Amino acid sequence: MTLTSPAHTAVVQVLPLAKDLDENKVTPGVLGFVVFAVMGIAVWMLMKSMHRHMEKVDFEETPPDGADDGKKPAVSAPPAPSSSAPAPEGKNSGPGV
């Protein structure tokens, strides 16, 4: 009469189930699951952080001082230099000159 450990009994019972698997089939296994789970947790943490930062952003514009109607005054752009104006003294008027 021999005594068997619980681990030995479990291996003997599970071993026939392992033979049913195709030995030529490749599966991701536990390592694949762990990598996938870590990537999922990392994406979740990044999205949570992004949401926290986006909550801090204030998108509402304040009206400028002195505006009666609440509209922002138009910003005038500086005039573009015309090609007919002479170049200032001491400055080249273009490439190759």
C-alpha positions as YAML, in Angstrom:
chain: A
units: angstrom
residues:
- id: 1
  name: MET
  ca: [0.00, 0.00, 0.00]
- id: 2
  name: THR
  ca: [1.51, 3.33, -1.10]
- id: 3
  name: LEU
  ca: [0.54, 6.78, 0.03]
- id: 4
  name: THR
  ca: [-0.01, 9.36, -2.67]
- id: 5
  name: SER
  ca: [0.11, 13.10, -2.28]
- id: 6
  name: PRO
  ca: [-2.80, 15.29, -3.40]
- id: 7
  name: ALA
  ca: [-0.59, 16.86, -6.07]
- id: 8
  name: HIS
  ca: [0.27, 13.44, -7.49]
- id: 9
  name: THR
  ca: [-3.41, 12.49, -7.55]
- id: 10
  name: ALA
  ca: [-4.30, 15.74, -9.37]
- id: 11
  name: VAL
  ca: [-1.60, 15.18, -11.99]
- id: 12
  name: VAL
  ca: [-2.79, 11.62, -12.62]
- id: 13
  name: GLN
  ca: [-6.36, 12.83, -13.08]
- id: 14
  name: VAL
  ca: [-5.49, 15.81, -15.33]
- id: 15
  name: LEU
  ca: [-2.90, 14.03, -17.51]
- id: 16
  name: PRO
  ca: [-5.46, 12.29, -19.76]
- id: 17
  name: LEU
  ca: [-7.07, 15.68, -20.45]
- id: 18
  name: ALA
  ca: [-3.75, 17.07, -21.65]
- id: 19
  name: LYS
  ca: [-3.39, 14.26, -24.20]
- id: 20
  name: ASP
  ca: [-6.66, 15.37, -25.80]
- id: 21
  name: LEU
  ca: [-5.01, 18.63, -26.87]
- id: 22
  name: ASP
  ca: [-3.36, 18.81, -30.27]
- id: 23
  name: GLU
  ca: [0.40, 18.87, -29.76]
- id: 24
  name: ASN
  ca: [0.93, 20.76, -33.05]
- id: 25
  name: LYS
  ca: [-1.35, 23.63, -32.03]
- id: 26
  name: VAL
  ca: [0.32, 26.76, -30.69]
- id: 27
  name: THR
  ca: [-1.59, 28.82, -28.12]
- id: 28
  name: PRO
  ca: [-0.63, 32.11, -26.42]
- id: 29
  name: GLY
  ca: [-0.75, 30.51, -22.99]
- id: 30
  name: VAL
  ca: [-0.47, 32.24, -19.66]
- id: 31
  name: LEU
  ca: [2.29, 34.63, -20.75]
- id: 32
  name: GLY
  ca: [0.11, 35.95, -23.58]
- id: 33
  name: PHE
  ca: [-2.77, 36.52, -21.18]
- id: 34
  name: VAL
  ca: [-0.54, 38.32, -18.67]
- id: 35
  name: VAL
  ca: [0.91, 40.62, -21.36]
- id: 36
  name: PHE
  ca: [-2.57, 41.37, -22.71]
- id: 37
  name: ALA
  ca: [-3.92, 42.08, -19.21]
- id: 38
  name: VAL
  ca: [-1.01, 44.41, -18.38]
- id: 39
  name: MET
  ca: [-1.53, 46.32, -21.64]
- id: 40
  name: GLY
  ca: [-5.26, 46.64, -20.90]
- id: 41
  name: ILE
  ca: [-4.59, 47.95, -17.39]
- id: 42
  name: ALA
  ca: [-2.03, 50.43, -18.76]
- id: 43
  name: VAL
  ca: [-4.51, 51.77, -21.33]
- id: 44
  name: TRP
  ca: [-7.18, 52.09, -18.63]
- id: 45
  name: MET
  ca: [-4.80, 54.04, -16.39]
- id: 46
  name: LEU
  ca: [-3.75, 56.34, -19.25]
- id: 47
  name: MET
  ca: [-7.36, 57.08, -20.16]
- id: 48
  name: LYS
  ca: [-8.20, 57.79, -16.51]
- id: 49
  name: SER
  ca: [-5.25, 60.19, -16.29]
- id: 50
  name: MET
  ca: [-6.22, 61.89, -19.57]
- id: 51
  name: HIS
  ca: [-9.77, 62.37, -18.29]
- id: 52
  name: ARG
  ca: [-8.45, 63.94, -15.09]
- id: 53
  name: HIS
  ca: [-6.27, 66.36, -17.08]
- id: 54
  name: MET
  ca: [-9.07, 67.25, -19.51]
- id: 55
  name: GLU
  ca: [-11.33, 68.11, -16.57]
- id: 56
  name: LYS
  ca: [-8.81, 70.80, -15.53]
- id: 57
  name: VAL
  ca: [-8.94, 72.54, -18.93]
- id: 58
  name: ASP
  ca: [-11.22, 75.60, -19.10]
- id: 59
  name: PHE
  ca: [-12.60, 76.02, -22.63]
- id: 60
  name: GLU
  ca: [-14.80, 79.03, -21.87]
- id: 61
  name: GLU
  ca: [-13.38, 82.31, -23.21]
- id: 62
  name: THR
  ca: [-13.70, 85.45, -21.15]
- id: 63
  name: PRO
  ca: [-14.81, 88.60, -22.98]
- id: 64
  name: PRO
  ca: [-12.13, 91.30, -23.41]
- id: 65
  name: ASP
  ca: [-12.29, 94.40, -21.20]
- id: 66
  name: GLY
  ca: [-14.34, 97.26, -22.61]
- id: 67
  name: ALA
  ca: [-16.36, 95.15, -25.04]
- id: 68
  name: ASP
  ca: [-20.00, 96.27, -24.84]
- id: 69
  name: ASP
  ca: [-21.62, 93.63, -27.03]
- id: 70
  name: GLY
  ca: [-19.49, 90.75, -25.77]
- id: 71
  name: LYS
  ca: [-17.96, 90.07, -29.16]
- id: 72
  name: LYS
  ca: [-14.23, 89.85, -29.54]
- id: 73
  name: PRO
  ca: [-12.83, 92.71, -31.65]
- id: 74
  name: ALA
  ca: [-11.26, 91.76, -34.94]
- id: 75
  name: VAL
  ca: [-7.49, 91.53, -34.85]
- id: 76
  name: SER
  ca: [-5.87, 93.44, -37.68]
- id: 77
  name: ALA
  ca: [-2.93, 91.80, -39.36]
- id: 78
  name: PRO
  ca: [0.11, 93.90, -40.28]
- id: 79
  name: PRO
  ca: [0.11, 94.94, -43.94]
- id: 80
  name: ALA
  ca: [1.93, 92.61, -46.27]
- id: 81
  name: PRO
  ca: [4.95, 94.13, -48.03]
- id: 82
  name: SER
  ca: [4.20, 94.94, -51.62]
- id: 83
  name: SER
  ca: [6.57, 93.91, -54.37]
- id: 84
  name: SER
  ca: [6.47, 97.41, -55.97]
- id: 85
  name: ALA
  ca: [7.93, 99.12, -52.89]
- id: 86
  name: PRO
  ca: [11.67, 99.77, -53.08]
- id: 87
  name: ALA
  ca: [13.92, 97.86, -50.71]
- id: 88
  name: PRO
  ca: [15.40, 99.86, -47.82]
- id: 89
  name: GLU
  ca: [18.98, 100.99, -48.23]
- id: 90
  name: GLY
  ca: [21.57, 98.42, -47.29]
- id: 91
  name: LYS
  ca: [19.15, 95.54, -47.63]
- id: 92
  name: ASN
  ca: [19.04, 93.04, -50.48]
- id: 93
  name: SER
  ca: [15.77, 92.97, -52.35]
- id: 94
  name: GLY
  ca: [15.83, 89.25, -53.01]
- id: 95
  name: PRO
  ca: [17.88, 86.13, -53.62]
- id: 96
  name: GLY
  ca: [20.86, 86.48, -55.92]
- id: 97
  name: VAL
  ca: [21.02, 90.27, -55.68]
...
